[in-house]
Coordinates of N, CA and C in Angstrom, one line a residue:
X1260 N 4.4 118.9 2.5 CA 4.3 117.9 1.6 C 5.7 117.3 1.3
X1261 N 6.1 116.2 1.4 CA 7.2 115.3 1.2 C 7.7 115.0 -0.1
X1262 N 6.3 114.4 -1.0 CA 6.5 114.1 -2.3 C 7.7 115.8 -3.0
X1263 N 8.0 114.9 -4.0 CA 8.9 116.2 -4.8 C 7.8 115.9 -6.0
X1264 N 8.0 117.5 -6.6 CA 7.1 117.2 -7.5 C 7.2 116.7 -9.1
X1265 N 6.2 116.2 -9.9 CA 7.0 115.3 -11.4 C 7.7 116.2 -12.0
X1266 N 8.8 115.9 -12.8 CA 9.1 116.4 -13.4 C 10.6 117.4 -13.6
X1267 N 10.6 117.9 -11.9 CA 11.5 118.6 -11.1 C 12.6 117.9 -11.1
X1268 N 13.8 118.4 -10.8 CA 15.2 118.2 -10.3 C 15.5 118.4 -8.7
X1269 N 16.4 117.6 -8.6 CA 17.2 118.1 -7.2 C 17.3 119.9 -6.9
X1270 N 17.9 120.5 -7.9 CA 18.2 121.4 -7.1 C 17.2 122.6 -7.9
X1271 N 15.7 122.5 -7.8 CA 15.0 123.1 -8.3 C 14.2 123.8 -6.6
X1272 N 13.8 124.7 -6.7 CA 12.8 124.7 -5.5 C 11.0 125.2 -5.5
X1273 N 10.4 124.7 -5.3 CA 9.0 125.2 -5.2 C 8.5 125.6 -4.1
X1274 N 6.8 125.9 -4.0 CA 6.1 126.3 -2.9 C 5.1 125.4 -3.2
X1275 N 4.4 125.2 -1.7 CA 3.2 124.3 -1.7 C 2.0 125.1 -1.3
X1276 N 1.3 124.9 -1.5 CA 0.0 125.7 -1.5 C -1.1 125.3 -1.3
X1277 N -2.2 125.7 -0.9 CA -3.7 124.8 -0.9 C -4.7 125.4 -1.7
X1278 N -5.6 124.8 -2.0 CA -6.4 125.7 -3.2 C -7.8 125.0 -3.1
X1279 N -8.5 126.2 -2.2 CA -9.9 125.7 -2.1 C -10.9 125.5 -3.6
X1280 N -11.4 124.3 -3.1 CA -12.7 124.5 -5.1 C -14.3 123.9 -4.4
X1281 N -14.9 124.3 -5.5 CA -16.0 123.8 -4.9 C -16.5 122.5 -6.0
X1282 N -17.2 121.8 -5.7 CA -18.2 120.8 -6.9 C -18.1 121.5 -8.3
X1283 N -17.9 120.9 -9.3 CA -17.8 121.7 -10.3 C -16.7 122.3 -11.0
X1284 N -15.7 122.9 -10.2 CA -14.9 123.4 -10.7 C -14.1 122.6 -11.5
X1285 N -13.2 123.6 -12.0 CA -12.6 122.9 -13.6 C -11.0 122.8 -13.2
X1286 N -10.1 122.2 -12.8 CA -8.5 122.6 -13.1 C -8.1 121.9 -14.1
X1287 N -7.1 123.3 -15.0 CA -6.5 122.8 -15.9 C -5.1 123.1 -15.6
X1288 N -4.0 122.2 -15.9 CA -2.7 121.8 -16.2 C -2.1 121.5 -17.1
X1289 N -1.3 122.0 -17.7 CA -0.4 122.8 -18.6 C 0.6 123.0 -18.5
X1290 N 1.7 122.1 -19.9 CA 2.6 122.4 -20.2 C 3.1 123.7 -20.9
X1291 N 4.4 124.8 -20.5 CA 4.2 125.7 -21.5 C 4.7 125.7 -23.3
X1292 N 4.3 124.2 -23.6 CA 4.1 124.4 -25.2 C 2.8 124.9 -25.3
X1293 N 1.9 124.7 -24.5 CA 0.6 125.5 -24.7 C 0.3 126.5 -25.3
X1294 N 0.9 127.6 -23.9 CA 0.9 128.6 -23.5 C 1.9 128.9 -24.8
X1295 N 2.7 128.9 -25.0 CA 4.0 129.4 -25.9 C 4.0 129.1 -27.1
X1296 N 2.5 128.6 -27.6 CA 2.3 128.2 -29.7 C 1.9 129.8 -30.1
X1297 N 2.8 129.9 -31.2 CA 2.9 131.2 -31.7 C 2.3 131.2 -32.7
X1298 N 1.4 132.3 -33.2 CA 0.7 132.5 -34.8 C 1.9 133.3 -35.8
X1299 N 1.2 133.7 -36.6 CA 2.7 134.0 -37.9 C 2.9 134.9 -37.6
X1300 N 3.0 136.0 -36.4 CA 3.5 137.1 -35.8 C 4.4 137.1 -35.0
X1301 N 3.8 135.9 -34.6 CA 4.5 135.8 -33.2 C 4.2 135.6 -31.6
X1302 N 2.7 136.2 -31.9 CA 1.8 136.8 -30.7 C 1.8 134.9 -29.9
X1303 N 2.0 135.1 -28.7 CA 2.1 133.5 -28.1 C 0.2 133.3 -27.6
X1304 N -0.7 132.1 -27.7 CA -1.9 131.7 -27.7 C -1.9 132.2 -25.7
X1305 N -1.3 131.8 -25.0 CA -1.2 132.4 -23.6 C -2.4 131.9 -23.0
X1306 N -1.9 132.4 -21.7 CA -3.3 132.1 -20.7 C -4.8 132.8 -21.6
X1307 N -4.7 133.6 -22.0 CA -5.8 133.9 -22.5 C -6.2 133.5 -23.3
X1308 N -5.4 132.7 -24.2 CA -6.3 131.8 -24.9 C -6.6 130.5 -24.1
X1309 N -6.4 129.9 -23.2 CA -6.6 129.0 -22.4 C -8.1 129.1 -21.9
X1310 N -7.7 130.6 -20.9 CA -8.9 130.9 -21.1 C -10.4 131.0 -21.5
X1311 N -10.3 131.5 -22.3 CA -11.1 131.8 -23.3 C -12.0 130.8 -23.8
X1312 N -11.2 129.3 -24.2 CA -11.5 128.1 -24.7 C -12.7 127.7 -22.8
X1313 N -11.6 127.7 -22.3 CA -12.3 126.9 -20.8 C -13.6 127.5 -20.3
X1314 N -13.1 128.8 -20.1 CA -14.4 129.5 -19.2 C -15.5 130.0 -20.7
X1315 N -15.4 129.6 -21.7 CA -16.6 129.4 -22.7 C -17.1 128.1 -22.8
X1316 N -16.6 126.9 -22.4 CA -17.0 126.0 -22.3 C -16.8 125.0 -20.8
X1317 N -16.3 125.5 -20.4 CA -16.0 125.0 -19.2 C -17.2 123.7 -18.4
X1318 N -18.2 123.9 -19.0 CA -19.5 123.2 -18.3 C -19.8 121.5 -18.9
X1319 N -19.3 122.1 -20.4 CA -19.0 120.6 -21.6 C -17.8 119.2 -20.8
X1320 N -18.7 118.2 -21.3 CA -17.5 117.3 -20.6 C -16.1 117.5 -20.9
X1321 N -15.4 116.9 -20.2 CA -13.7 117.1 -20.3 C -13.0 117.2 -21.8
X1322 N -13.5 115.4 -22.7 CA -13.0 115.4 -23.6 C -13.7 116.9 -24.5
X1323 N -14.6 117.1 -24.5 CA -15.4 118.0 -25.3 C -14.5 119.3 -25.3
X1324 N -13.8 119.8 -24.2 CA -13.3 121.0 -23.7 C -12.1 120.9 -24.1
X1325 N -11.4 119.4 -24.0 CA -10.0 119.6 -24.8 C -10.1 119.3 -26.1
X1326 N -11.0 119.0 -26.8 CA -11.0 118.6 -28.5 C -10.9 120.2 -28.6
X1327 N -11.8 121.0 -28.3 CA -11.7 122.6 -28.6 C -10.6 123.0 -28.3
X1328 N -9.8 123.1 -27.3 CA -8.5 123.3 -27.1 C -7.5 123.0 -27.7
X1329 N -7.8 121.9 -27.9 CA -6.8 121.3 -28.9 C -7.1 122.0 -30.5
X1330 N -8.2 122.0 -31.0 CA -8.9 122.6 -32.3 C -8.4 124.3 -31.9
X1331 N -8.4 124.9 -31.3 CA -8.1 126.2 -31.3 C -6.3 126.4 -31.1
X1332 N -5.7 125.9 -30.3 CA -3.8 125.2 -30.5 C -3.6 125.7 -32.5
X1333 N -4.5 124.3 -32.9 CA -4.0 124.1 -34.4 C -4.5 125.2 -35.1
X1334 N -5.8 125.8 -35.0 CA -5.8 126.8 -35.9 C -5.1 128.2 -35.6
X1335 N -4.3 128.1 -34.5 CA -4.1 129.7 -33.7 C -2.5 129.1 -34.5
X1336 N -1.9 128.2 -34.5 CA -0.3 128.6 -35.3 C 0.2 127.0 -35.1
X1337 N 1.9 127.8 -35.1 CA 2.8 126.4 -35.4 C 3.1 126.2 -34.1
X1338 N 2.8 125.0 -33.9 CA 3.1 124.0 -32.2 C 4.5 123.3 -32.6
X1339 N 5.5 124.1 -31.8 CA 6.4 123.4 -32.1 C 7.3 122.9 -30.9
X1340 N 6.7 123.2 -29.6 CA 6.8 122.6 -28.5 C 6.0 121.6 -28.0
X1341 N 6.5 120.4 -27.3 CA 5.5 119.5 -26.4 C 4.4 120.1 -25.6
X1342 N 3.0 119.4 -26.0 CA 2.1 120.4 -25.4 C 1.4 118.8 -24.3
X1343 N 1.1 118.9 -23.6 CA 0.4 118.5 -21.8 C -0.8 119.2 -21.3
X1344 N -2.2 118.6 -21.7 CA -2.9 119.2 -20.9 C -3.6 118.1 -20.1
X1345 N -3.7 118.5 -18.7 CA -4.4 117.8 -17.7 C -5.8 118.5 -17.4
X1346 N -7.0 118.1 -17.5 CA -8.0 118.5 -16.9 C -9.2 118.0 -16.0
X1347 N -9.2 118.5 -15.0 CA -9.8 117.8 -13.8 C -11.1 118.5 -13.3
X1348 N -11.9 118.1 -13.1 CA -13.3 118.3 -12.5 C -14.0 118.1 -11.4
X1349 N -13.7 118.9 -10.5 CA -13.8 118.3 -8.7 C -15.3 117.9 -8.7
X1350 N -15.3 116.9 -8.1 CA -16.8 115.7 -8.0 C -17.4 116.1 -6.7
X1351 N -16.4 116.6 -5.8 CA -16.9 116.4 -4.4 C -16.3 117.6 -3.9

């Protein structure tokens, strides 16, 4: 792959990958303000709260899946990083 990816710098490096899905599947993309909103402990919301939100609702349309995601972000703590979520729904 040629493209560099968004975001990235010159002297950053990555890997390219392929990733089989079938009809249906769900990808989510994610900034780590996400991943890294912390409750009044401290404990960070993480993949597993990502998780948790997706693969319990995963089947709900897109916007439906991120209002909850987004609704579980605000009750789980203070967002004090930029948060990014992309979510995509393979058709074919």
């Amino acid at each position: 792959m040629e493209q560099f990816p968004l975001g990235l710098t010159g002297d950053c490096a990555y890997e390219l990958s392929i990733a089989s899905y079938d009809p249906g599947d769900l990808f989510v993309l994610l900034s780590d303000g996400v991943i890294e909103t912390e409750d009044s402990q401290g404990a960070e919301f993480g993949f597993t709260g990502v998780e948790r939100v997706v693969v319990g609702h995963g089947t709900e349309p897109l916007k439906e899946i991120m209002n909850r995601l987004m609704k579980e972000l605000e009750k789980f703590g203070n967002r004090t990083d930029d948060q990014t979520i992309l979510l995509i729904r393979a058709l074919a």
